[in-house]
């Protein structure tokens, strides 16, 4: 089986200059943990995970001890926090190779790109695990 068979093609993307306030709102209101960052030419620029965002935000946000400095963390832009030059794969990459890459490098997702670095989809460790379990049950 190859990545094309299991990748998600409906991927939420954000721009390099979006503020973390907007990103927090996205993560607070959806049920996924990865955003793909595109540049002005719609090419892959980076990946931002919910974990990346939480590492940047003050633990005092929304609490009685919240200060203006804590609130200001939400004004940072995506390009300051994202993972630049993320690992990627192609639609023809085997599921096993993608899974091995993710395990070896400790990443939770791989953007799927074409030869011009245009985004085609996203595959996460959950997609790979679900596929392998489905195969094992057959």
PDB file of C-alpha atoms in Angstrom:
ATOM      1  CA  UNK A   1       0.000   0.000   0.000  1.00  0.00           C
ATOM      2  CA  UNK A   2       1.142   3.558  -0.681  1.00  0.00           C
ATOM      3  CA  UNK A   3       0.524   6.936   0.929  1.00  0.00           C
ATOM      4  CA  UNK A   4      -1.915   7.960  -1.826  1.00  0.00           C
ATOM      5  CA  UNK A   5      -4.285   5.282  -0.496  1.00  0.00           C
ATOM      6  CA  UNK A   6      -4.458   6.648   3.050  1.00  0.00           C
ATOM      7  CA  UNK A   7      -3.482  10.338   3.012  1.00  0.00           C
ATOM      8  CA  UNK A   8      -5.865  13.062   4.025  1.00  0.00           C
ATOM      9  CA  UNK A   9      -6.585  15.418   1.142  1.00  0.00           C
ATOM     10  CA  UNK A  10      -8.679  17.901   3.086  1.00  0.00           C
ATOM     11  CA  UNK A  11      -5.913  19.669   4.979  1.00  0.00           C
ATOM     12  CA  UNK A  12      -6.229  22.902   6.913  1.00  0.00           C
ATOM     13  CA  UNK A  13      -3.534  25.312   5.837  1.00  0.00           C
ATOM     14  CA  UNK A  14      -2.399  28.626   7.271  1.00  0.00           C
ATOM     15  CA  UNK A  15      -0.132  31.413   6.095  1.00  0.00           C
ATOM     16  CA  UNK A  16       3.270  32.369   7.399  1.00  0.00           C
ATOM     17  CA  UNK A  17       2.057  35.629   8.920  1.00  0.00           C
ATOM     18  CA  UNK A  18      -1.058  34.429  10.693  1.00  0.00           C
ATOM     19  CA  UNK A  19      -1.021  35.188  14.386  1.00  0.00           C
ATOM     20  CA  UNK A  20      -1.012  32.511  17.060  1.00  0.00           C
ATOM     21  CA  UNK A  21      -4.350  33.887  18.279  1.00  0.00           C
ATOM     22  CA  UNK A  22      -5.933  32.590  15.056  1.00  0.00           C
ATOM     23  CA  UNK A  23      -4.062  29.304  15.311  1.00  0.00           C
ATOM     24  CA  UNK A  24      -5.206  28.751  18.888  1.00  0.00           C
ATOM     25  CA  UNK A  25      -8.776  29.353  17.758  1.00  0.00           C
ATOM     26  CA  UNK A  26      -8.411  26.741  14.997  1.00  0.00           C
ATOM     27  CA  UNK A  27      -7.010  24.107  17.360  1.00  0.00           C
ATOM     28  CA  UNK A  28      -9.634  24.918  20.005  1.00  0.00           C
ATOM     29  CA  UNK A  29     -12.485  24.322  17.555  1.00  0.00           C
ATOM     30  CA  UNK A  30     -11.429  21.329  15.455  1.00  0.00           C
ATOM     31  CA  UNK A  31     -10.416  17.738  16.068  1.00  0.00           C
ATOM     32  CA  UNK A  32      -6.967  17.520  14.553  1.00  0.00           C
ATOM     33  CA  UNK A  33      -3.462  18.374  15.706  1.00  0.00           C
ATOM     34  CA  UNK A  34      -1.502  19.512  12.623  1.00  0.00           C
ATOM     35  CA  UNK A  35      -1.592  22.592  10.411  1.00  0.00           C
ATOM     36  CA  UNK A  36       0.361  22.928   7.201  1.00  0.00           C
ATOM     37  CA  UNK A  37       1.945  26.328   6.572  1.00  0.00           C
ATOM     38  CA  UNK A  38       2.038  27.551   2.975  1.00  0.00           C
ATOM     39  CA  UNK A  39       4.044  30.429   1.551  1.00  0.00           C
ATOM     40  CA  UNK A  40       2.699  33.129  -0.784  1.00  0.00           C
ATOM     41  CA  UNK A  41       3.089  30.789  -3.766  1.00  0.00           C
ATOM     42  CA  UNK A  42       1.095  28.005  -2.064  1.00  0.00           C
ATOM     43  CA  UNK A  43       4.209  25.886  -1.552  1.00  0.00           C
ATOM     44  CA  UNK A  44       4.984  24.056   1.656  1.00  0.00           C
ATOM     45  CA  UNK A  45       6.785  26.316   4.119  1.00  0.00           C
ATOM     46  CA  UNK A  46       6.363  24.397   7.361  1.00  0.00           C
ATOM     47  CA  UNK A  47       4.219  22.483   9.804  1.00  0.00           C
ATOM     48  CA  UNK A  48       2.715  23.674  13.054  1.00  0.00           C
ATOM     49  CA  UNK A  49       1.434  21.142  15.555  1.00  0.00           C
ATOM     50  CA  UNK A  50      -0.811  21.712  18.508  1.00  0.00           C
ATOM     51  CA  UNK A  51       2.150  20.720  20.686  1.00  0.00           C
ATOM     52  CA  UNK A  52       4.290  23.446  19.049  1.00  0.00           C
ATOM     53  CA  UNK A  53       1.609  25.999  19.836  1.00  0.00           C
ATOM     54  CA  UNK A  54       1.186  24.912  23.446  1.00  0.00           C
ATOM     55  CA  UNK A  55       4.951  25.127  23.985  1.00  0.00           C
ATOM     56  CA  UNK A  56       4.883  28.786  22.914  1.00  0.00           C
ATOM     57  CA  UNK A  57       1.852  29.938  24.873  1.00  0.00           C
ATOM     58  CA  UNK A  58       1.946  31.081  28.452  1.00  0.00           C
ATOM     59  CA  UNK A  59       0.407  28.633  30.918  1.00  0.00           C
ATOM     60  CA  UNK A  60      -1.320  31.642  32.530  1.00  0.00           C
ATOM     61  CA  UNK A  61      -3.521  32.461  29.509  1.00  0.00           C
ATOM     62  CA  UNK A  62      -7.148  32.534  30.588  1.00  0.00           C
ATOM     63  CA  UNK A  63      -6.221  32.324  34.273  1.00  0.00           C
ATOM     64  CA  UNK A  64      -6.477  34.899  37.048  1.00  0.00           C
ATOM     65  CA  UNK A  65      -2.681  35.383  36.924  1.00  0.00           C
ATOM     66  CA  UNK A  66      -2.763  36.262  33.202  1.00  0.00           C
ATOM     67  CA  UNK A  67      -0.692  39.334  32.333  1.00  0.00           C
ATOM     68  CA  UNK A  68      -0.380  41.468  29.233  1.00  0.00           C
ATOM     69  CA  UNK A  69       2.888  39.686  28.479  1.00  0.00           C
ATOM     70  CA  UNK A  70       1.002  36.366  28.457  1.00  0.00           C
ATOM     71  CA  UNK A  71      -1.604  37.779  26.089  1.00  0.00           C
ATOM     72  CA  UNK A  72       1.131  39.148  23.815  1.00  0.00           C
ATOM     73  CA  UNK A  73       2.342  35.617  23.086  1.00  0.00           C
ATOM     74  CA  UNK A  74      -0.779  35.271  20.945  1.00  0.00           C
ATOM     75  CA  UNK A  75       0.482  38.088  18.709  1.00  0.00           C
ATOM     76  CA  UNK A  76       3.446  36.065  17.481  1.00  0.00           C
ATOM     77  CA  UNK A  77       3.311  34.953  13.893  1.00  0.00           C
ATOM     78  CA  UNK A  78       3.258  31.366  12.672  1.00  0.00           C
ATOM     79  CA  UNK A  79       6.669  31.584  10.995  1.00  0.00           C
ATOM     80  CA  UNK A  80       8.294  32.186  14.397  1.00  0.00           C
ATOM     81  CA  UNK A  81       6.956  28.923  15.819  1.00  0.00           C
ATOM     82  CA  UNK A  82       6.533  26.449  12.950  1.00  0.00           C
ATOM     83  CA  UNK A  83       8.863  23.658  11.965  1.00  0.00           C
ATOM     84  CA  UNK A  84      10.656  24.825   8.838  1.00  0.00           C
ATOM     85  CA  UNK A  85      11.592  22.420   6.058  1.00  0.00           C
ATOM     86  CA  UNK A  86       9.540  19.560   7.476  1.00  0.00           C
ATOM     87  CA  UNK A  87      10.077  16.004   6.377  1.00  0.00           C
ATOM     88  CA  UNK A  88       7.764  15.130   3.490  1.00  0.00           C
ATOM     89  CA  UNK A  89       6.714  12.195   1.376  1.00  0.00           C
ATOM     90  CA  UNK A  90       5.170  11.600  -2.021  1.00  0.00           C
ATOM     91  CA  UNK A  91       1.971   9.844  -2.992  1.00  0.00           C
ATOM     92  CA  UNK A  92       4.017   6.846  -4.156  1.00  0.00           C
ATOM     93  CA  UNK A  93       5.883   6.432  -0.844  1.00  0.00           C
ATOM     94  CA  UNK A  94       5.094   3.125   0.808  1.00  0.00           C
ATOM     95  CA  UNK A  95       3.225   3.215   4.080  1.00  0.00           C
ATOM     96  CA  UNK A  96       6.045   1.245   5.685  1.00  0.00           C
ATOM     97  CA  UNK A  97       8.677   3.748   4.529  1.00  0.00           C
ATOM     98  CA  UNK A  98       6.609   6.697   5.747  1.00  0.00           C
ATOM     99  CA  UNK A  99       6.009   5.031   9.104  1.00  0.00           C
ATOM    100  CA  UNK A 100       9.695   4.212   9.503  1.00  0.00           C
ATOM    101  CA  UNK A 101      10.660   7.792   8.677  1.00  0.00           C
ATOM    102  CA  UNK A 102       8.204   9.156  11.226  1.00  0.00           C
ATOM    103  CA  UNK A 103       9.483   6.808  13.919  1.00  0.00           C
ATOM    104  CA  UNK A 104      13.154   7.407  13.119  1.00  0.00           C
ATOM    105  CA  UNK A 105      12.793  11.194  13.119  1.00  0.00           C
ATOM    106  CA  UNK A 106      10.183  11.479  15.887  1.00  0.00           C
ATOM    107  CA  UNK A 107       7.563  13.346  13.861  1.00  0.00           C
ATOM    108  CA  UNK A 108       3.816  12.843  13.973  1.00  0.00           C
ATOM    109  CA  UNK A 109       2.921  13.787  10.407  1.00  0.00           C
ATOM    110  CA  UNK A 110       4.308  14.072   6.911  1.00  0.00           C
ATOM    111  CA  UNK A 111       3.013  16.561   4.356  1.00  0.00           C
ATOM    112  CA  UNK A 112       2.519  14.866   0.996  1.00  0.00           C
ATOM    113  CA  UNK A 113       3.941  17.033  -1.777  1.00  0.00           C
ATOM    114  CA  UNK A 114       4.535  16.910  -5.507  1.00  0.00           C
ATOM    115  CA  UNK A 115       7.862  17.613  -7.237  1.00  0.00           C
ATOM    116  CA  UNK A 116       7.265  21.378  -7.045  1.00  0.00           C
ATOM    117  CA  UNK A 117       6.681  21.244  -3.255  1.00  0.00           C
ATOM    118  CA  UNK A 118       2.941  21.828  -3.694  1.00  0.00           C
ATOM    119  CA  UNK A 119       0.789  20.282  -1.003  1.00  0.00           C
ATOM    120  CA  UNK A 120      -1.262  17.252  -2.048  1.00  0.00           C
ATOM    121  CA  UNK A 121      -2.254  15.998   1.393  1.00  0.00           C
ATOM    122  CA  UNK A 122      -1.098  14.968   4.831  1.00  0.00           C
ATOM    123  CA  UNK A 123      -0.472  11.641   6.498  1.00  0.00           C
ATOM    124  CA  UNK A 124      -0.285  11.232  10.270  1.00  0.00           C
ATOM    125  CA  UNK A 125       0.882   8.391  12.468  1.00  0.00           C
ATOM    126  CA  UNK A 126      -2.779   7.646  13.164  1.00  0.00           C
ATOM    127  CA  UNK A 127      -3.486   7.199   9.448  1.00  0.00           C
ATOM    128  CA  UNK A 128      -0.600   4.758   9.152  1.00  0.00           C
ATOM    129  CA  UNK A 129      -1.547   2.830  12.272  1.00  0.00           C
ATOM    130  CA  UNK A 130      -5.200   2.584  11.196  1.00  0.00           C
ATOM    131  CA  UNK A 131      -4.130   1.291   7.779  1.00  0.00           C
ATOM    132  CA  UNK A 132      -1.786  -1.317   9.206  1.00  0.00           C
ATOM    133  CA  UNK A 133      -4.408  -2.503  11.685  1.00  0.00           C
ATOM    134  CA  UNK A 134      -7.017  -2.755   8.933  1.00  0.00           C
ATOM    135  CA  UNK A 135      -4.603  -4.873   6.872  1.00  0.00           C
ATOM    136  CA  UNK A 136      -3.881  -7.116   9.856  1.00  0.00           C
ATOM    137  CA  UNK A 137      -7.613  -7.734  10.381  1.00  0.00           C
ATOM    138  CA  UNK A 138      -8.158  -8.841   6.785  1.00  0.00           C
TER     139      UNK A 138
END
